[in-house]
Coordinates of N, CA and C and ligand atoms in Angstrom, one line a residue:
M1 N 63.8 115.4 -148.1 CA 62.4 115.3 -147.7 C 62.2 115.7 -146.2
R2 N 61.2 116.5 -146.0 CA 60.9 116.9 -144.6 C 59.6 116.2 -144.2
L3 N 59.7 115.5 -143.0 CA 58.6 114.7 -142.5 C 58.1 115.4 -141.2
A4 N 56.8 115.6 -141.1 CA 56.2 116.0 -139.8 C 55.8 114.8 -139.1
I5 N 56.3 114.7 -137.8 CA 55.9 113.5 -137.0 C 55.1 114.0 -135.8
L6 N 53.8 113.5 -135.8 CA 53.0 114.0 -134.7 C 52.3 112.8 -134.0
S7 N 52.0 113.0 -132.7 CA 51.4 112.0 -131.9 C 50.4 112.5 -131.0
D8 N 49.6 111.6 -130.4 CA 48.6 111.9 -129.3 C 47.8 113.2 -129.6
V9 N 47.1 113.2 -130.7 CA 46.2 114.3 -131.0 C 45.1 114.3 -130.0
H10 N 44.6 113.1 -129.6 CA 43.5 113.0 -128.6 C 42.3 113.9 -128.9
A11 N 41.9 113.9 -130.1 CA 40.6 114.6 -130.5 C 40.6 116.0 -130.1
N12 N 41.7 116.7 -130.1 CA 41.8 118.1 -129.9 C 42.0 118.8 -131.2
L13 N 40.8 119.3 -131.7 CA 40.8 119.9 -133.1 C 41.5 121.2 -133.2
E14 N 41.4 122.1 -132.1 CA 42.1 123.4 -132.2 C 43.6 123.2 -132.2
A15 N 44.1 122.3 -131.4 CA 45.6 122.0 -131.4 C 46.0 121.5 -132.7
L16 N 45.2 120.5 -133.3 CA 45.6 119.9 -134.6 C 45.6 120.9 -135.7
E17 N 44.6 121.8 -135.7 CA 44.6 122.8 -136.8 C 45.8 123.7 -136.8
V18 N 46.2 124.1 -135.6 CA 47.4 125.0 -135.5 C 48.7 124.2 -136.0
V19 N 48.8 122.9 -135.6 CA 49.9 122.1 -136.0 C 49.9 121.9 -137.6
L20 N 48.7 121.6 -138.1 CA 48.7 121.4 -139.6 C 49.0 122.7 -140.4
D21 N 48.6 123.8 -139.9 CA 49.0 125.1 -140.5 C 50.5 125.3 -140.5
D22 N 51.0 125.0 -139.3 CA 52.5 125.2 -139.1 C 53.3 124.3 -140.0
L23 N 52.9 123.0 -140.1 CA 53.7 122.1 -140.9 C 53.6 122.4 -142.4
R24 N 52.5 123.0 -142.8 CA 52.4 123.4 -144.2 C 53.3 124.6 -144.4
R25 N 53.3 125.5 -143.5 CA 54.2 126.7 -143.6 C 55.7 126.2 -143.7
R26 N 56.0 125.2 -143.0 CA 57.4 124.7 -143.0 C 57.6 123.8 -144.2
E27 N 56.6 123.6 -145.1 CA 56.7 122.9 -146.3 C 57.2 121.4 -146.1
C28 N 56.5 120.8 -145.1 CA 56.7 119.4 -144.8 C 56.1 118.6 -146.0
D29 N 56.8 117.5 -146.5 CA 56.4 116.8 -147.6 C 55.4 115.6 -147.2
R30 N 55.6 115.1 -146.0 CA 54.9 114.0 -145.5 C 54.5 114.2 -144.0
V31 N 53.4 113.6 -143.6 CA 53.0 113.6 -142.2 C 52.9 112.2 -141.7
V32 N 53.4 111.9 -140.6 CA 53.4 110.6 -140.0 C 52.7 110.7 -138.6
C33 N 51.7 109.8 -138.3 CA 51.0 109.9 -137.0 C 51.3 108.7 -136.1
L34 N 51.7 109.0 -134.9 CA 52.1 107.9 -134.0 C 51.0 107.4 -133.1
G35 N 49.7 107.7 -133.4 CA 48.6 107.1 -132.7 C 48.0 108.0 -131.6
D36 N 47.0 107.4 -131.0 CA 46.1 108.2 -130.1 C 45.5 109.4 -130.8
F37 N 44.8 109.1 -131.9 CA 44.1 110.1 -132.6 C 42.9 110.6 -131.7
V38 N 42.3 109.6 -131.0 CA 41.1 109.9 -130.2 C 41.4 109.6 -128.7
G39 N 40.3 109.9 -127.9 CA 40.4 109.7 -126.4 C 40.7 111.1 -125.8
Y40 N 40.0 111.4 -124.7 CA 40.2 112.7 -123.9 C 39.4 113.9 -124.5
G41 N 39.6 114.1 -125.8 CA 39.1 115.4 -126.4 C 37.7 115.3 -127.0
P42 N 37.2 116.4 -127.4 CA 35.8 116.5 -127.8 C 35.5 116.3 -129.3
N43 N 36.6 116.2 -130.1 CA 36.3 116.1 -131.6 C 37.0 114.9 -132.3
P44 N 36.7 113.7 -131.9 CA 37.4 112.6 -132.5 C 37.1 112.4 -134.0
N45 N 35.8 112.6 -134.4 CA 35.5 112.4 -135.8 C 36.2 113.5 -136.7
E46 N 36.1 114.7 -136.2 CA 36.6 115.8 -137.0 C 38.2 115.7 -137.1
C47 N 38.8 115.3 -136.0 CA 40.3 115.1 -136.1 C 40.7 114.0 -137.1
V48 N 40.0 112.9 -137.0 CA 40.3 111.8 -137.9 C 40.0 112.2 -139.4
D49 N 38.9 112.9 -139.6 CA 38.6 113.4 -141.0 C 39.6 114.3 -141.5
L50 N 40.2 115.2 -140.7 CA 41.2 116.1 -141.1 C 42.5 115.5 -141.3
L51 N 42.9 114.5 -140.5 CA 44.2 113.9 -140.6 C 44.3 112.8 -141.6
R52 N 43.2 112.1 -141.7 CA 43.3 110.8 -142.5 C 43.9 111.0 -143.9
P53 N 43.5 112.0 -144.7 CA 44.0 112.2 -146.0 C 45.6 112.4 -146.0
L54 N 46.0 113.0 -144.9 CA 47.5 113.3 -144.8 C 48.3 112.2 -144.3
V55 N 47.7 111.3 -143.5 CA 48.6 110.3 -142.9 C 48.2 108.8 -143.2
E56 N 47.2 108.7 -144.1 CA 46.8 107.3 -144.5 C 48.0 106.5 -145.0
G57 N 48.2 105.3 -144.5 CA 49.3 104.5 -144.9 C 50.6 104.9 -144.2
R58 N 50.6 106.0 -143.3 CA 51.8 106.4 -142.6 C 51.4 106.7 -141.1
S59 N 50.5 105.8 -140.6 CA 50.1 106.1 -139.2 C 49.9 104.8 -138.5
V60 N 50.0 104.8 -137.1 CA 49.9 103.6 -136.3 C 48.9 103.8 -135.2
A61 N 48.4 102.7 -134.6 CA 47.4 102.8 -133.5 C 48.1 103.1 -132.2
G62 N 47.3 103.8 -131.3 CA 47.7 103.9 -129.9 C 46.7 103.2 -129.0
N63 N 47.1 103.2 -127.7 CA 46.2 102.5 -126.7 C 44.8 103.1 -126.6
H64 N 44.7 104.4 -126.7 CA 43.3 105.0 -126.7 C 42.5 104.7 -128.0
D65 N 43.2 104.6 -129.1 CA 42.6 104.2 -130.3 C 42.0 102.8 -130.2
W66 N 42.8 101.9 -129.7 CA 42.3 100.5 -129.6 C 41.2 100.4 -128.6
A67 N 41.3 101.2 -127.5 CA 40.2 101.1 -126.5 C 38.9 101.7 -127.0
A68 N 39.0 102.7 -127.8 CA 37.8 103.3 -128.4 C 37.1 102.4 -129.4
V69 N 37.8 101.5 -130.0 CA 37.2 100.6 -130.9 C 37.0 99.1 -130.4
G70 N 37.2 99.0 -129.1 CA 37.0 97.7 -128.4 C 38.1 96.7 -128.6
R71 N 39.3 97.1 -128.9 CA 40.4 96.2 -129.1 C 41.3 96.1 -127.9
L72 N 41.0 96.9 -126.8 CA 41.8 96.9 -125.6 C 40.8 97.0 -124.4
D73 N 41.1 96.3 -123.4 CA 40.3 96.3 -122.2 C 40.4 97.6 -121.4
I74 N 39.3 98.3 -121.3 CA 39.4 99.7 -120.7 C 39.6 99.7 -119.2
T75 N 39.4 98.6 -118.5 CA 39.6 98.6 -117.1 C 41.0 98.8 -116.7
F76 N 42.0 98.8 -117.6 CA 43.4 99.1 -117.3 C 43.6 100.6 -117.3
F77 N 42.7 101.4 -117.8 CA 42.8 102.9 -117.8 C 42.3 103.5 -116.5
N78 N 42.8 104.7 -116.1 CA 42.2 105.3 -114.9 C 40.8 105.7 -115.1
A79 N 40.1 106.1 -114.0 CA 38.6 106.4 -114.1 C 38.3 107.5 -115.1
F80 N 39.1 108.5 -115.1 CA 38.8 109.7 -116.0 C 39.0 109.3 -117.5
A81 N 40.1 108.5 -117.7 CA 40.3 108.1 -119.1 C 39.2 107.1 -119.5
Q82 N 38.8 106.3 -118.6 CA 37.6 105.3 -119.0 C 36.4 106.1 -119.4
E83 N 36.1 107.2 -118.6 CA 34.9 108.0 -118.9 C 35.0 108.6 -120.3
A84 N 36.2 109.1 -120.6 CA 36.4 109.7 -121.9 C 36.4 108.7 -123.0
I85 N 36.9 107.5 -122.7 CA 36.8 106.4 -123.7 C 35.3 106.0 -124.0
R86 N 34.6 105.9 -122.9 CA 33.1 105.6 -123.1 C 32.4 106.7 -123.9
W87 N 32.8 107.9 -123.6 CA 32.2 109.0 -124.4 C 32.6 108.9 -125.9
T88 N 33.9 108.6 -126.1 CA 34.4 108.5 -127.5 C 33.7 107.4 -128.2
Q89 N 33.5 106.2 -127.5 CA 32.9 105.1 -128.2 C 31.5 105.4 -128.7
Q90 N 30.7 106.2 -128.0 CA 29.4 106.5 -128.5 C 29.4 107.6 -129.5
A91 N 30.5 108.4 -129.5 CA 30.6 109.5 -130.5 C 31.1 109.1 -131.9
L92 N 31.9 108.1 -131.9 CA 32.6 107.7 -133.2 C 31.6 107.3 -134.3
R93 N 31.8 107.8 -135.5 CA 31.0 107.4 -136.6 C 31.6 106.2 -137.2
P94 N 30.8 105.3 -137.8 CA 31.3 104.0 -138.3 C 32.5 104.1 -139.2
P95 N 32.6 105.1 -140.2 CA 33.8 105.1 -141.0 C 35.1 105.4 -140.2
V96 N 34.9 106.2 -139.2 CA 36.1 106.6 -138.3 C 36.5 105.3 -137.5
T97 N 35.5 104.6 -137.0 CA 35.8 103.4 -136.3 C 36.5 102.4 -137.2
A98 N 36.1 102.3 -138.4 CA 36.7 101.4 -139.4 C 38.2 101.8 -139.6
F99 N 38.4 103.1 -139.8 CA 39.8 103.6 -140.1 C 40.7 103.2 -138.9
I100 N 40.2 103.5 -137.7 CA 41.0 103.3 -136.5 C 41.3 101.8 -136.3
S101 N 40.2 101.0 -136.5 CA 40.4 99.5 -136.3 C 41.4 98.9 -137.2
A102 N 41.6 99.6 -138.4 CA 42.5 99.0 -139.4 C 44.0 99.5 -139.2
L103 N 44.2 100.4 -138.3 CA 45.6 101.0 -138.1 C 46.6 99.9 -137.7
P104 N 47.8 99.9 -138.3 CA 48.8 98.9 -137.9 C 49.4 99.3 -136.6
T105 N 50.3 98.5 -136.0 CA 50.9 98.9 -134.8 C 52.3 99.5 -135.0
E106 N 52.8 99.3 -136.2 CA 54.1 100.0 -136.5 C 54.2 100.3 -138.0
W107 N 55.1 101.3 -138.3 CA 55.3 101.7 -139.7 C 56.7 102.1 -139.8
S108 N 57.3 101.8 -141.0 CA 58.7 102.1 -141.2 C 58.9 103.0 -142.4
H109 N 59.8 104.0 -142.2 CA 60.1 104.9 -143.3 C 61.4 104.4 -143.9
E110 N 61.4 104.3 -145.2 CA 62.7 103.9 -145.9 C 63.3 105.1 -146.6
G111 N 64.5 105.0 -147.1 CA 65.1 106.1 -147.8 C 66.1 106.8 -146.8
A112 N 66.4 108.1 -147.1 CA 67.3 108.8 -146.2 C 66.8 108.8 -144.8
T113 N 67.7 108.6 -143.8 CA 67.3 108.5 -142.4 C 66.1 107.6 -142.2
P114 N 66.2 106.3 -142.4 CA 65.1 105.4 -142.2 C 64.8 105.4 -140.7
F115 N 63.5 105.2 -140.4 CA 63.1 105.1 -139.0 C 61.9 104.2 -138.8
L116 N 61.7 103.7 -137.6 CA 60.5 103.0 -137.2 C 59.6 104.0 -136.4
A117 N 58.3 103.8 -136.6 CA 57.3 104.6 -136.0 C 56.3 103.8 -135.2
V118 N 56.3 104.0 -133.9 CA 55.3 103.3 -133.0 C 54.7 104.2 -132.0
H119 N 53.6 103.8 -131.3 CA 53.0 104.7 -130.3 C 53.8 104.6 -129.0
G120 N 53.9 103.3 -128.5 CA 54.5 103.2 -127.1 C 56.0 102.9 -127.2
S121 N 56.4 101.7 -127.6 CA 57.8 101.3 -127.7 C 58.0 100.3 -128.8
P122 N 59.2 100.1 -129.3 CA 59.5 99.1 -130.3 C 59.1 97.7 -129.8
R123 N 59.3 97.5 -128.5 CA 59.0 96.1 -127.9 C 57.5 95.9 -127.7
D124 N 56.8 96.9 -127.3 CA 55.4 96.8 -127.1 C 54.7 98.1 -127.6
P125 N 54.4 98.1 -128.9 CA 54.0 99.3 -129.6 C 52.7 100.0 -129.0
I126 N 51.9 99.2 -128.4 CA 50.6 99.8 -128.0 C 50.7 100.3 -126.5
E127 N 51.3 99.6 -125.6 CA 51.2 99.9 -124.2 C 52.4 100.3 -123.4
E128 N 53.6 100.0 -123.9 CA 54.8 100.3 -123.0 C 55.2 101.8 -123.1
Y129 N 55.4 102.3 -121.9 CA 55.9 103.7 -121.8 C 57.5 103.7 -121.7
V130 N 58.2 104.5 -122.5 CA 59.6 104.6 -122.4 C 59.8 105.9 -121.6
L131 N 60.1 105.8 -120.3 CA 60.2 107.0 -119.5 C 61.6 107.2 -118.9
D132 N 62.4 106.1 -119.0 CA 63.8 106.2 -118.4 C 64.8 105.4 -119.3
G133 N 66.0 105.7 -119.0 CA 67.1 105.1 -119.7 C 67.1 103.5 -119.7
A134 N 66.7 103.0 -118.6 CA 66.7 101.5 -118.5 C 65.7 100.9 -119.4
T135 N 64.5 101.4 -119.5 CA 63.5 100.9 -120.5 C 64.0 101.1 -121.9
A136 N 64.6 102.3 -122.2 CA 65.1 102.6 -123.5 C 66.1 101.5 -123.9
E137 N 67.0 101.2 -122.9 CA 68.1 100.3 -123.2 C 67.6 98.9 -123.5
E138 N 66.5 98.5 -122.8 CA 65.9 97.2 -123.1 C 65.3 97.1 -124.5
N139 N 64.8 98.3 -124.9 CA 64.2 98.4 -126.2 C 65.3 98.4 -127.3
F140 N 66.4 99.1 -127.0 CA 67.5 99.0 -128.0 C 68.0 97.6 -128.2
R141 N 68.1 96.9 -127.1 CA 68.5 95.5 -127.1 C 67.5 94.6 -127.8
H142 N 66.3 94.9 -127.7 CA 65.2 94.0 -128.2 C 65.1 94.0 -129.7
R143 N 65.4 95.1 -130.4 CA 65.3 95.2 -131.8 C 66.4 96.1 -132.4
P144 N 66.8 95.8 -133.7 CA 68.0 96.5 -134.3 C 67.8 97.8 -135.0
F145 N 66.7 98.6 -134.6 CA 66.5 99.9 -135.2 C 67.6 100.9 -134.9
A146 N 67.8 101.8 -135.8 CA 68.8 102.9 -135.6 C 68.0 104.1 -135.0
L147 N 66.8 104.3 -135.5 CA 66.0 105.5 -135.0 C 64.5 105.0 -134.9
C148 N 63.9 105.4 -133.8 CA 62.5 105.1 -133.6 C 61.8 106.3 -133.0
F149 N 60.7 106.7 -133.6 CA 59.9 107.8 -133.0 C 58.8 107.2 -132.2
I150 N 58.6 107.8 -131.0 CA 57.5 107.3 -130.2 C 56.7 108.5 -129.6
G151 N 55.5 108.1 -129.0 CA 54.7 109.1 -128.3 C 54.3 108.5 -127.0
H152 N 53.0 108.5 -126.7 CA 52.4 107.8 -125.6 C 52.5 108.4 -124.2
S153 N 53.7 108.9 -123.9 CA 53.9 109.5 -122.5 C 53.5 111.0 -122.6
H154 N 53.4 111.6 -123.8 CA 53.1 113.0 -124.0 C 54.2 113.9 -123.5
V155 N 55.4 113.4 -123.3 CA 56.6 114.1 -122.8 C 57.7 114.0 -123.9
P156 N 58.1 115.1 -124.5 CA 59.1 115.1 -125.5 C 60.5 114.7 -124.8
G157 N 61.3 114.0 -125.5 CA 62.6 113.6 -125.0 C 63.4 112.7 -125.9
I158 N 64.7 112.6 -125.7 CA 65.5 111.8 -126.5 C 66.3 110.8 -125.7
F159 N 66.3 109.5 -126.1 CA 67.2 108.5 -125.5 C 68.2 108.1 -126.6
A160 N 69.5 108.2 -126.3 CA 70.5 107.9 -127.3 C 71.6 107.0 -126.8
T161 N 72.1 106.2 -127.7 CA 73.3 105.4 -127.3 C 74.2 105.3 -128.5
N162 N 75.5 105.4 -128.2 CA 76.6 105.2 -129.2 C 77.4 104.0 -128.8
G163 N 76.8 102.9 -128.5 CA 77.5 101.7 -128.1 C 77.5 101.6 -126.6
G164 N 77.7 102.7 -125.9 CA 77.7 102.7 -124.4 C 76.4 102.8 -123.7
A165 N 76.4 103.4 -122.5 CA 75.2 103.6 -121.8 C 74.2 104.5 -122.5
V166 N 72.9 104.3 -122.2 CA 71.9 105.1 -122.8 C 71.9 106.5 -122.1
E167 N 71.9 107.6 -122.9 CA 71.8 108.9 -122.4 C 70.4 109.4 -122.6
T168 N 69.9 110.1 -121.6 CA 68.6 110.7 -121.7 C 68.8 112.2 -121.9
Q169 N 68.3 112.7 -123.0 CA 68.5 114.1 -123.3 C 67.2 114.9 -123.4
L170 N 67.2 116.1 -123.0 CA 66.1 117.0 -123.2 C 65.9 117.2 -124.7
F171 N 64.7 117.6 -125.1 CA 64.3 117.9 -126.5 C 63.7 119.3 -126.5
P172 N 64.5 120.3 -126.3 CA 63.9 121.7 -126.3 C 63.4 122.1 -127.7
A173 N 62.4 123.0 -127.7 CA 61.8 123.4 -128.9 C 62.7 124.3 -129.7
E174 N 62.7 124.1 -131.1 CA 63.4 125.0 -132.0 C 64.9 124.9 -131.9
E175 N 65.4 123.8 -131.3 CA 66.8 123.5 -131.2 C 67.1 122.3 -132.0
P176 N 67.6 122.4 -133.3 CA 67.8 121.3 -134.2 C 68.8 120.2 -133.6
V177 N 68.4 119.0 -133.6 CA 69.2 117.9 -133.1 C 69.8 117.1 -134.3
H178 N 71.1 117.1 -134.4 CA 71.8 116.4 -135.5 C 72.0 115.0 -135.1
L179 N 71.4 114.1 -135.9 CA 71.5 112.6 -135.6 C 72.8 112.1 -136.1
E180 N 73.6 111.5 -135.2 CA 74.9 110.9 -135.6 C 74.7 109.6 -136.3
P181 N 75.4 109.3 -137.4 CA 75.1 108.1 -138.1 C 75.5 106.8 -137.3
S182 N 76.4 106.9 -136.4 CA 76.8 105.7 -135.6 C 75.9 105.5 -134.4
A183 N 75.1 106.5 -134.0 CA 74.3 106.3 -132.8 C 72.9 105.8 -133.1
R184 N 72.2 105.4 -132.0 CA 70.9 104.9 -132.1 C 70.0 105.8 -131.2
Y185 N 68.8 106.0 -131.7 CA 67.9 107.0 -131.0 C 66.5 106.4 -130.8
L186 N 65.9 106.8 -129.6 CA 64.5 106.7 -129.4 C 64.0 108.1 -129.1
I187 N 63.2 108.6 -129.9 CA 62.8 110.1 -129.8 C 61.3 110.2 -129.6
N188 N 60.9 110.8 -128.4 CA 59.5 111.1 -128.2 C 59.2 112.5 -128.6
V189 N 58.2 112.6 -129.5 CA 57.8 113.8 -130.2 C 56.8 114.6 -129.4
G190 N 56.4 114.1 -128.2 CA 55.4 114.8 -127.3 C 54.0 114.7 -127.9
S191 N 53.1 115.5 -127.4 CA 51.7 115.4 -127.8 C 51.1 116.6 -128.4
V192 N 50.4 116.4 -129.5 CA 49.6 117.6 -130.1 C 48.5 118.1 -129.2
G193 N 47.7 117.1 -128.7 CA 46.4 117.5 -128.1 C 46.4 117.5 -126.6
Q194 N 47.4 116.9 -125.9 CA 47.4 116.9 -124.4 C 48.8 116.8 -123.8
P195 N 49.6 117.9 -124.0 CA 51.0 117.9 -123.5 C 51.0 117.7 -122.0
R196 N 52.1 117.0 -121.5 CA 52.2 116.7 -120.1 C 53.6 117.0 -119.5
D197 N 54.3 117.9 -120.2 CA 55.6 118.2 -119.7 C 55.6 119.6 -119.1
G198 N 54.5 120.1 -118.7 CA 54.4 121.4 -118.0 C 54.3 122.6 -119.0
D199 N 54.3 122.3 -120.3 CA 54.2 123.3 -121.3 C 52.9 123.0 -122.0
A200 N 51.9 123.9 -121.9 CA 50.6 123.6 -122.5 C 50.5 123.7 -124.0
R201 N 51.6 124.1 -124.7 CA 51.5 124.3 -126.1 C 51.6 122.9 -126.8
A202 N 50.9 122.8 -128.0 CA 51.0 121.6 -128.8 C 52.4 121.3 -129.2
A203 N 52.8 120.0 -129.3 CA 54.1 119.6 -129.7 C 54.0 118.7 -130.9
Y204 N 55.0 118.8 -131.8 CA 55.3 117.8 -132.9 C 56.7 118.0 -133.3
A205 N 57.2 117.1 -134.2 CA 58.6 117.2 -134.6 C 58.7 117.2 -136.1
V206 N 59.7 117.9 -136.6 CA 60.0 117.9 -138.1 C 61.4 117.2 -138.3
L207 N 61.4 116.2 -139.2 CA 62.6 115.5 -139.5 C 63.0 115.9 -140.9
D208 N 64.2 116.5 -141.1 CA 64.8 116.7 -142.4 C 65.6 115.5 -142.7
A209 N 65.1 114.6 -143.5 CA 65.7 113.3 -143.7 C 67.0 113.3 -144.4
E210 N 67.2 114.2 -145.4 CA 68.5 114.3 -146.1 C 69.6 114.8 -145.1
E211 N 69.3 115.8 -144.3 CA 70.3 116.3 -143.3 C 70.4 115.5 -142.0
A212 N 69.4 114.6 -141.8 CA 69.4 113.9 -140.5 C 69.3 114.8 -139.3
V213 N 68.4 115.7 -139.4 CA 68.2 116.7 -138.3 C 66.7 116.7 -137.9
V214 N 66.5 116.6 -136.6 CA 65.1 116.6 -136.1 C 64.9 117.8 -135.2
T215 N 63.8 118.5 -135.3 CA 63.5 119.7 -134.5 C 62.1 119.6 -133.9
L216 N 62.1 119.9 -132.6 CA 60.8 119.9 -131.9 C 60.1 121.3 -132.1
I217 N 58.8 121.3 -132.4 CA 58.1 122.5 -132.5 C 57.1 122.6 -131.4
R218 N 56.9 123.8 -130.8 CA 55.8 124.0 -129.9 C 55.0 125.2 -130.3
L219 N 53.6 125.0 -130.2 CA 52.7 126.0 -130.7 C 51.6 126.3 -129.8
A220 N 51.3 127.6 -129.5 CA 50.2 127.9 -128.7 C 48.9 127.7 -129.5
Y221 N 47.8 127.3 -128.9 CA 46.5 127.2 -129.6 C 45.4 127.7 -128.7
P222 N 44.2 127.9 -129.2 CA 43.1 128.4 -128.3 C 42.6 127.3 -127.4
V223 N 43.3 127.1 -126.3 CA 43.0 126.0 -125.3 C 41.5 126.2 -124.8
E224 N 41.1 127.4 -124.5 CA 39.8 127.7 -123.9 C 38.7 127.1 -124.8
R225 N 38.9 127.2 -126.1 CA 37.8 126.8 -127.1 C 37.7 125.3 -126.9
T226 N 38.8 124.5 -126.8 CA 38.7 123.1 -126.6 C 38.0 122.8 -125.3
Q227 N 38.4 123.5 -124.3 CA 37.9 123.3 -122.9 C 36.4 123.5 -122.9
E228 N 35.9 124.6 -123.5 CA 34.5 124.9 -123.6 C 33.7 123.7 -124.2
K229 N 34.2 123.1 -125.2 CA 33.6 122.0 -125.9 C 33.6 120.8 -124.9
M230 N 34.7 120.6 -124.2 CA 34.7 119.4 -123.3 C 33.7 119.5 -122.2
V231 N 33.6 120.8 -121.7 CA 32.6 121.0 -120.6 C 31.2 120.7 -121.2
R232 N 30.9 121.2 -122.4 CA 29.6 121.0 -123.0 C 29.3 119.5 -123.2
E233 N 30.3 118.8 -123.5 CA 30.1 117.3 -123.7 C 30.1 116.5 -122.4
G234 N 30.3 117.2 -121.3 CA 30.3 116.5 -120.0 C 31.6 115.7 -119.8
L235 N 32.7 116.0 -120.5 CA 33.9 115.2 -120.2 C 34.5 115.6 -118.8
P236 N 35.2 114.8 -118.2 CA 35.7 115.0 -116.8 C 36.5 116.3 -116.6
D237 N 36.2 117.1 -115.5 CA 36.9 118.3 -115.2 C 38.4 118.2 -115.2
V238 N 38.8 117.1 -114.6 CA 40.3 116.9 -114.5 C 41.0 117.0 -115.9
L239 N 40.3 116.4 -116.9 CA 40.8 116.4 -118.3 C 40.7 117.8 -118.9
V240 N 39.7 118.5 -118.5 CA 39.5 119.9 -119.0 C 40.7 120.8 -118.5
E241 N 40.9 120.7 -117.2 CA 41.8 121.6 -116.5 C 43.3 121.3 -116.9
R242 N 43.6 120.0 -117.1 CA 45.0 119.7 -117.4 C 45.5 120.4 -118.6
L243 N 44.6 120.7 -119.6 CA 45.1 121.3 -120.8 C 45.7 122.7 -120.6
S244 N 45.2 123.4 -119.5 CA 45.7 124.8 -119.2 C 47.1 124.7 -118.8
V245 N 47.5 123.7 -118.1 CA 48.8 123.6 -117.5 C 49.8 122.7 -118.2
G246 N 49.3 121.9 -119.1 CA 50.1 120.9 -119.8 C 50.7 119.8 -118.8
R247 N 49.8 119.3 -118.0 CA 50.2 118.2 -117.0 C 49.2 117.1 -117.1
Ligands
ZN301 ZN1 48.1 109.4 -125.5

């Protein structure tokens, strides 16, 4: 079974459409979403409508999702994020709000190559960022998972341990990573709708569960079209501009 694992769509419809076309071309059997469906981008309702039939029962909530439906205090977000969250709150249609409100904080895949799926970290699924080996190590100690897919930082990367110290590895596109049965992994799949690793292309990962191989995919999408909509909706310039550079 091939699973597409995507995160941080952030209401970017153009990026999402390109990713969905690609995962269909790669004949992925299932799609898993690691949260932040909305926030920042101009098409929250459209993105949820498109994704929902594919990921229902296989998706989790992110911090922006919770903020958009009033489950998280927005004063903890920076000023631009707060502005985008307020815009999202007034834009969301009731059925979309209901879907987001009901998202769980974690999901588990059983079968070949079982894994845990969360937005932030296994220890704190909604808010914690795993940005370094020390935080990854604390999470490995906190829970007994062998493999966990995360998003939240919008930066693809791999944290791995084979009993010893946690190694931080790059996760370059189109280079299949063979998961060792004895090792443990925290794998960040990057962001579909707002990449922040200096590469403006949309990111997602494909897991071949039988082969235990995971591959990062990067895809160009019509960024200007998303940006035009953001300008039209009055979303902050900083959020518009960062899409061009992937920061
Ligand atoms: Zn996010």
